[in-house]
């Protein structure tokens, strides 16, 4: 039978289960990656498993998020990750080498392989034909220890690309168009697979921009075929041997298909505060802009930066704009420096940051009060820039550069640029220098260095007969992990310090939440659709666990967050009847009696609202295996119990 590309790769890696959409399958993981803000926790968990050496083909630990060293904490965490990684057989990418997804694409991505990463944008690897999935740190730790990765078999959605991108329109506009069509929960439980004649008009980094931001659809991952373009990219990275040709079989059938004619697209932007609030730049109009940021794992490839440099060359940025550039990797920065493009960027008035996530995760460059910030990033969630009153718009590098020059949101096609100025080819040879990648210690004798910032992580307790408590917070749809566990320059240094983070949990929704949760010894959370969208940070589950949250009841969950809740032993429950959400208020006392029997039984069971005197039905949509995890109080307890 004809297969999609996703089905072929999953089949090649299948360990258990039937590949029927919604059924739990497990797959073998070839490669893993961690970054620093989720990495400390992942390695603490890996250490707790007592496995001396990783069992993957290759595992990598990157330092790219927590780069501001305004105290000892981040530097200590970097040292911990370096030593723990090398001791256990993991390659270490030092700070300055670049953003994990960009470096991984350049130096390590292999078509047809599987990659699990403790970062939600791991699907960037789909640009080179991998099945690359983002997950919580604990799932990545299990994969490093040789365990399979479990997911519900996704539906495969096909996106057929036809035509080619016109002048001034970019890969970013393709994914913004997909987001406009499908929305931020449109990809949950799905793999987005690209095919069609338009594919061959896109370079690997352009494909990676598209698969990267598939994370904003909530998709399990996104994937492109591996073809002659992929081959040339790998050869230019001196990795021709890693190439295999891969595509869907002729006649492969998709659960749903969308066709996008690239030649019909125009420059677009996602408006505050959601990546799917997409309009064309023309529809939004020439709003005044205070800051422009170019970089992030979505748009910081060599080609992106070269287009920006070409647009800025010989010109000055507008007086009202602060332009900030963060190239994605040392390779990119080095090539821009060597060919003079960096000089063009600097001369225009740009501020140059080191290669890392930087402003994308609020690590510096927070804009001024009420600012409009135009960014080439992938997320514009409320407060993420570090300035709650700021409005962030997500755009292509071309729109960003045009905007930096004019000071107002600008369609690059209106600048009267030469028609060939944006024709930047993928070089036939990238500048290769892996001197910031440290190989593992062959004997595993490295002493692990643990700074005082690293505190033990909370462990769940086995499920009790009666689960009860008050509804501490009632939340709307699309609550992000940036709401649940905010991340910024002040908080990121404490990613290995759950007690400290607990004072900030859900504060963007309600500042009184942490104190109330502590006073009540925990309770329930209530939310609308797509609860927990965004980051893979398991802190969004570990911190609620620390605060005593026993269950989260929602209209629906985002995939990675739901898995993180289960891994932490928190019940993720979904209303059978959504309208019940309206009948429950914050402060109501809820009781799940006979909880163990209920978790063991059918997926639907009742919860009692004691305050209002009614019962309602919820669904626990997890596999039998995960029921065991929940009963044992989380994945670590469960794994230990299983020996
Ligand atoms: C993000 O883009 O939100 C992050 C920061 O990269 C997160 C990881 C984290 O919270 O540490 C992600 O995407 O998973
Ligand atoms: Fe880093 Fe931003 Fe990419 Fe997350 S989305 S990995 S913070 S660059």
XYZ file of C-alpha atoms and ligand atoms in Angstrom, residues 65 99 101 119 121 296-297 357 360-361 378 384, ligand 2:
20
model
C 18.913 29.928 25.828
C 20.799 27.828 18.567
C 17.907 23.751 15.952
C 12.472 21.870 22.956
C 10.931 23.570 17.954
C 15.738 32.900 16.367
C 15.565 29.258 15.319
C 17.888 32.575 21.451
C 13.026 35.349 21.520
C 12.781 34.056 25.071
C 7.885 32.138 16.028
C 7.067 36.663 26.285
Fe 15.226 29.579 21.228
Fe 13.211 31.074 20.476
Fe 13.819 28.929 19.125
Fe 12.736 28.674 21.551
S 11.771 29.556 19.765
S 14.491 27.536 20.712
S 13.657 30.430 22.561
S 15.079 30.726 19.348
